[in-house]
C-alpha positions as semicolon CSV with decimal commas, in nm:
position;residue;x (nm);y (nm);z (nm)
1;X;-1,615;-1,385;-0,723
2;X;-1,437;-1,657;-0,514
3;X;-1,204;-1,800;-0,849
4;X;-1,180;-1,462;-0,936
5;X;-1,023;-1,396;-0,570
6;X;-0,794;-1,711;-0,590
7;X;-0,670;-1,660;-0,963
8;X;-0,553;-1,307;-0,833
9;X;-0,415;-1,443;-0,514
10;X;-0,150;-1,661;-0,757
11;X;-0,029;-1,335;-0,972
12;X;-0,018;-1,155;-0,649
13;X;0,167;-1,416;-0,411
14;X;0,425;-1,507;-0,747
15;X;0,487;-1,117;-0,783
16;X;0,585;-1,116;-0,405
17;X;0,758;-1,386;-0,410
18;X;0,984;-1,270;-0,721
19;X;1,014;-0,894;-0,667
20;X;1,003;-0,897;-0,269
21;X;0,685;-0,697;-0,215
22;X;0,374;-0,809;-0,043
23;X;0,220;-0,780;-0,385
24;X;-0,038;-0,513;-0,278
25;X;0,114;-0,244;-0,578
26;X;-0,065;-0,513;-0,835
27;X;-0,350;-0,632;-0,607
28;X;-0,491;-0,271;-0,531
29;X;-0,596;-0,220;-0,907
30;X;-0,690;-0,583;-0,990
31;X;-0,923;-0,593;-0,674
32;X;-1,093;-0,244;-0,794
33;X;-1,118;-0,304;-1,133
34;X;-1,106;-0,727;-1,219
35;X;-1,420;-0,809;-1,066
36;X;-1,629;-0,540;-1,195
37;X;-1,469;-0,603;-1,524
38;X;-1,601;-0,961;-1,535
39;X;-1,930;-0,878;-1,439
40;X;-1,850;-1,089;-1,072
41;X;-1,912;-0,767;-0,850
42;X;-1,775;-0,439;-0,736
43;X;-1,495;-0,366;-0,440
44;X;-1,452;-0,018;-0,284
45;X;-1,106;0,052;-0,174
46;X;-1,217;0,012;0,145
47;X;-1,311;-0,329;0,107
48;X;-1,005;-0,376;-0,055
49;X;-0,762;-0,238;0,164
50;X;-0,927;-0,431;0,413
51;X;-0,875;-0,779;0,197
52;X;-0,466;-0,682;0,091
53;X;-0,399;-0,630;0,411
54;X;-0,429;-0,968;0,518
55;X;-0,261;-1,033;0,134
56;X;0,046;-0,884;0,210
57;X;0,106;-1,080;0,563
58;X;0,068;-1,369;0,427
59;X;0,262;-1,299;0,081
60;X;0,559;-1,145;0,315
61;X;0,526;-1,456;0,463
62;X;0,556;-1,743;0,204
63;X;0,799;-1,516;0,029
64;X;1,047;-1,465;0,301
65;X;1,092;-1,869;0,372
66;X;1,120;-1,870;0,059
67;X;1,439;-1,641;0,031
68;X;1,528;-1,773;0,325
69;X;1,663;-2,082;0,194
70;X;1,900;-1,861;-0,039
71;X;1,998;-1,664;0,241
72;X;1,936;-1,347;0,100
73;X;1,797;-1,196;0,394
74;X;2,007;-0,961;0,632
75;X;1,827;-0,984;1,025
76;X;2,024;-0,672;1,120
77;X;1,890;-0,478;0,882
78;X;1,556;-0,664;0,855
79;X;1,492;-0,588;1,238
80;X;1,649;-0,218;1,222
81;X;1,418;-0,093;0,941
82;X;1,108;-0,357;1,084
83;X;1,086;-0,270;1,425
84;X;1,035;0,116;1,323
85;X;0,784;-0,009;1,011
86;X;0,515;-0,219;1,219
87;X;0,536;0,108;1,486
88;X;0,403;0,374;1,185
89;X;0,220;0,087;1,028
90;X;0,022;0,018;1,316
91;X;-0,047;0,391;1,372
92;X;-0,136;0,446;1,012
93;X;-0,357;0,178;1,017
94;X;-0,576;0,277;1,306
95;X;-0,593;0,622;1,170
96;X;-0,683;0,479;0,816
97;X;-1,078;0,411;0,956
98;X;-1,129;0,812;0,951
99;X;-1,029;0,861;0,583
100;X;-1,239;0,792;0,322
101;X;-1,204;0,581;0,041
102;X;-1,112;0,830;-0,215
103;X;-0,828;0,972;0,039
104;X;-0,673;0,631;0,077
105;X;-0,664;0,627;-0,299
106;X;-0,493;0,905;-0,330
107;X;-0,229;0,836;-0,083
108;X;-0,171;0,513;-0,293
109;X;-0,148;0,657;-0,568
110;X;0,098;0,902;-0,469
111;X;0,330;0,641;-0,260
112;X;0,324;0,466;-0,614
113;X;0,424;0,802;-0,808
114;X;0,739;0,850;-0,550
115;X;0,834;0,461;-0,591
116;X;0,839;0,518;-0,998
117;X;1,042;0,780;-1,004
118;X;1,339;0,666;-0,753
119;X;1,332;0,345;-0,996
120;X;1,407;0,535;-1,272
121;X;1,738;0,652;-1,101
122;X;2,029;0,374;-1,218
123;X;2,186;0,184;-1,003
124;X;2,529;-0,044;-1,114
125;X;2,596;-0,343;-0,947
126;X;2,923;-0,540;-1,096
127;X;3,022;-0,916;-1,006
128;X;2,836;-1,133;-0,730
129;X;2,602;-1,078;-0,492
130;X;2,777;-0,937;-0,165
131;X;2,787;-1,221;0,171
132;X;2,446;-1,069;0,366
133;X;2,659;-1,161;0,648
134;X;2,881;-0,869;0,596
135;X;2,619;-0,647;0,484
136;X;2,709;-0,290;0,646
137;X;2,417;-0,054;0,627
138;X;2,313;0,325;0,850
139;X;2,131;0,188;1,094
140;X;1,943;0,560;1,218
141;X;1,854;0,615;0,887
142;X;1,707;0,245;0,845
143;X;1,516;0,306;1,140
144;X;1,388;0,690;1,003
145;X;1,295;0,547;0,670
146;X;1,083;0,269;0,784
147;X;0,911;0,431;1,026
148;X;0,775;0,703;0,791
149;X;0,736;0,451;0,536
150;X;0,522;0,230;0,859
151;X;0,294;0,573;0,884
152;X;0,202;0,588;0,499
153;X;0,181;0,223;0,427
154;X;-0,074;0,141;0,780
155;X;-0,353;0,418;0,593
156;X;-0,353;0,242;0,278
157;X;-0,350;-0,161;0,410
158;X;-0,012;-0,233;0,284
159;X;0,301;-0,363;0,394
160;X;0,454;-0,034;0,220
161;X;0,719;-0,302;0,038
162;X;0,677;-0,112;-0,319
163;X;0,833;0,187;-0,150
164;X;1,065;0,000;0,061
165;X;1,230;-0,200;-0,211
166;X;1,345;0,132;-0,400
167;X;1,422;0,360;-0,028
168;X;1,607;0,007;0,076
169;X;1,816;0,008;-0,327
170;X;1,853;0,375;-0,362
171;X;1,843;0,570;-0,008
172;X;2,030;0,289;0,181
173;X;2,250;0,134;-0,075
174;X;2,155;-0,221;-0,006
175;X;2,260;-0,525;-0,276
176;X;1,946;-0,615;-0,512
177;X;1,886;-0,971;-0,407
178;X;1,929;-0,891;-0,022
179;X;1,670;-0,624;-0,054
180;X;1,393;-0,813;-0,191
181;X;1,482;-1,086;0,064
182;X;1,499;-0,879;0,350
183;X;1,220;-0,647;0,249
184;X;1,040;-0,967;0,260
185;X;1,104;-1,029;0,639
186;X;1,051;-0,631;0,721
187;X;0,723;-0,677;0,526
188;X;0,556;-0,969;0,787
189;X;0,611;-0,714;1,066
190;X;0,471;-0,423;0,917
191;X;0,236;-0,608;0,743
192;X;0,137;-0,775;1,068
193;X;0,070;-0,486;1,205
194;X;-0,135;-0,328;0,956
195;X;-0,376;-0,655;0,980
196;X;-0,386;-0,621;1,393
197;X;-0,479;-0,211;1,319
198;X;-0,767;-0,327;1,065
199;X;-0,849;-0,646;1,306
200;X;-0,877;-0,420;1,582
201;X;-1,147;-0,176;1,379
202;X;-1,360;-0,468;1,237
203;X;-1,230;-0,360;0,848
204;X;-1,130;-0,676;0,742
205;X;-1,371;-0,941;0,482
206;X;-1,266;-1,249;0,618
207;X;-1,427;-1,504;0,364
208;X;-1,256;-1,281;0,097
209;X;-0,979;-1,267;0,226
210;X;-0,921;-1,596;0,255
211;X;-1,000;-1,717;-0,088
212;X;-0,740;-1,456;-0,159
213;X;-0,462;-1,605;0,102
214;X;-0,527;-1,979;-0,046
215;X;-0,367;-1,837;-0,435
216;X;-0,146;-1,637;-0,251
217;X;0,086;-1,890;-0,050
218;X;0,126;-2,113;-0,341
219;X;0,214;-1,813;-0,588
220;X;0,480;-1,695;-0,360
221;X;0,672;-2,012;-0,331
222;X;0,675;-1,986;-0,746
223;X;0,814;-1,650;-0,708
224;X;1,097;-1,703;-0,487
225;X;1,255;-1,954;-0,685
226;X;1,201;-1,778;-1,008
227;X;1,370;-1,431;-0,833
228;X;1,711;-1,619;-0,772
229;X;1,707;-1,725;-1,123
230;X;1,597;-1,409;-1,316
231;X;1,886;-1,122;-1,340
232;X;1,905;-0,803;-1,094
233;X;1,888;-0,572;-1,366
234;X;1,584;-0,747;-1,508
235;X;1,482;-0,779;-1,107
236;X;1,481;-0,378;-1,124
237;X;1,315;-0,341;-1,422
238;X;1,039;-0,495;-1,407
239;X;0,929;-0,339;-1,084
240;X;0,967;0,000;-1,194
241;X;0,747;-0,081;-1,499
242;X;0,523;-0,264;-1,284
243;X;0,474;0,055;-1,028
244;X;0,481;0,328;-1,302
245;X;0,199;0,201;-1,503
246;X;-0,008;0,111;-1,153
247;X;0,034;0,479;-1,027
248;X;-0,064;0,610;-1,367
249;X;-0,391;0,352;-1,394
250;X;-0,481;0,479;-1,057
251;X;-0,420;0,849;-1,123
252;X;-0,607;0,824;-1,458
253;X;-0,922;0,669;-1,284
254;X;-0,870;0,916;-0,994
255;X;-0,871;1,222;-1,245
256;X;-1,162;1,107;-1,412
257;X;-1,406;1,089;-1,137
């Protein structure tokens, strides 16, 4: 189980690091359904929740110093739509040890669903990457959409970055590169605050976890420096692919039982 853990901490921290979520959109299905696969042993969702919640903090994490040093991350905006995230996340969170497994599958499921189909919409972007310095964004609707965003993403042990990547490209109308950056730094406090929720009600597998953590900060690093080389458009693309096929996996499976 342990390699197992670490060879999916590496595709999960490089997939943060490259596409600016905390990776959990990949990890949720791989943790479910890799291990039993290989004959290594069986996770519940809760058990997994539990593990990509520490995940994403740490793949936020690595990811934003990462973007960092390309200064693609906006602090205005990163502490307008934050602040309001780790506030729902943390409430989510707590609330999350009354639902049942199947329930926080389904909410998953459905956040992924939503995040597909706002992909889908197009979104043009001609000439360089705009100066994050002069980045000028709604700041009340930053703060609405991360704190609903906080609520849904504390139930299911996730940052809630799949969902804030497309709400941050398509509701607030920020650059490509700056949102994955800066969705990175929103992502440590939510994240952070989902952990401190599941911390708090004794739902987190620590040795797990940490096998998972150890891939996960050297994948990101990979990631970061591979999303400043890899075209927006591309960027874009392969997210939407990536969250389409996860919400129809889980959907399938969910269907099915």
């Amino acid at each position: 189980m342990f390699p197992t853990l670490f060879s999916l901490g590496l595709m999960g921290g490089f997939v943060s690091g490259l596409l600016g979520i905390g990776g959990g959109i990949i990890m949720v299905p791989l943790l479910l359904y890799v291990p039993s696969a290989l004959g290594v042993g069986t996770l519940t969702m809760k058990t997994v929740a539990g593990i990509t919640s520490v995940q994403s903090f740490f793949g936020a994490l690595s990811g934003a110093i990462g973007h960092r040093r390309y200064n693609r991350i906006s602090v205005p905006l990163a502490y307008a739509v934050g602040g309001s995230t780790a506030a729902g996340s943390l409430a989510g969170s707590i609330a999350s040890a009354y639902l049942s497994s199947e329930t926080l599958l389904m909410v998953f499921a459905a956040m992924a669903i939503v995040a597909a189909i706002m992909m889908i919409i197009p979104k043009h972007e001609a000439g360089p990457e705009p100066d994050v310095e002069g980045l000028v964004f709604n700041k009340p609707l930053a703060i609405a959409v991360g704190l609903f965003l906080g609520v849904l993403s504390g139930i299911i042990g996730q940052g809630g970055a799949f969902l804030l990547v497309p709400a941050m490209l398509y509701i607030l109308r920020i650059p490509t590169r700056i949102t994955i950056g800066t969705t990175l730094a929103v992502g440590i406090a939510s994240s952070a605050a989902v952990l401190l929720g599941r911390l708090g009600t004794d739902q987190i597998p620590y040795l797990m976890s940490a096998v998972l953590v150890a891939g996960v900060l050297i994948g990101a690093q990979v990631g970061s420096v591979m999303s400043q080389r890899t075209p927006r458009r591309l960027l874009r693309g392969v997210l939407s692919v990536l969250i389409a096929v996860t919400a129809i996996k889980i959907w399938y499976e969910l269907l099915l039982a």
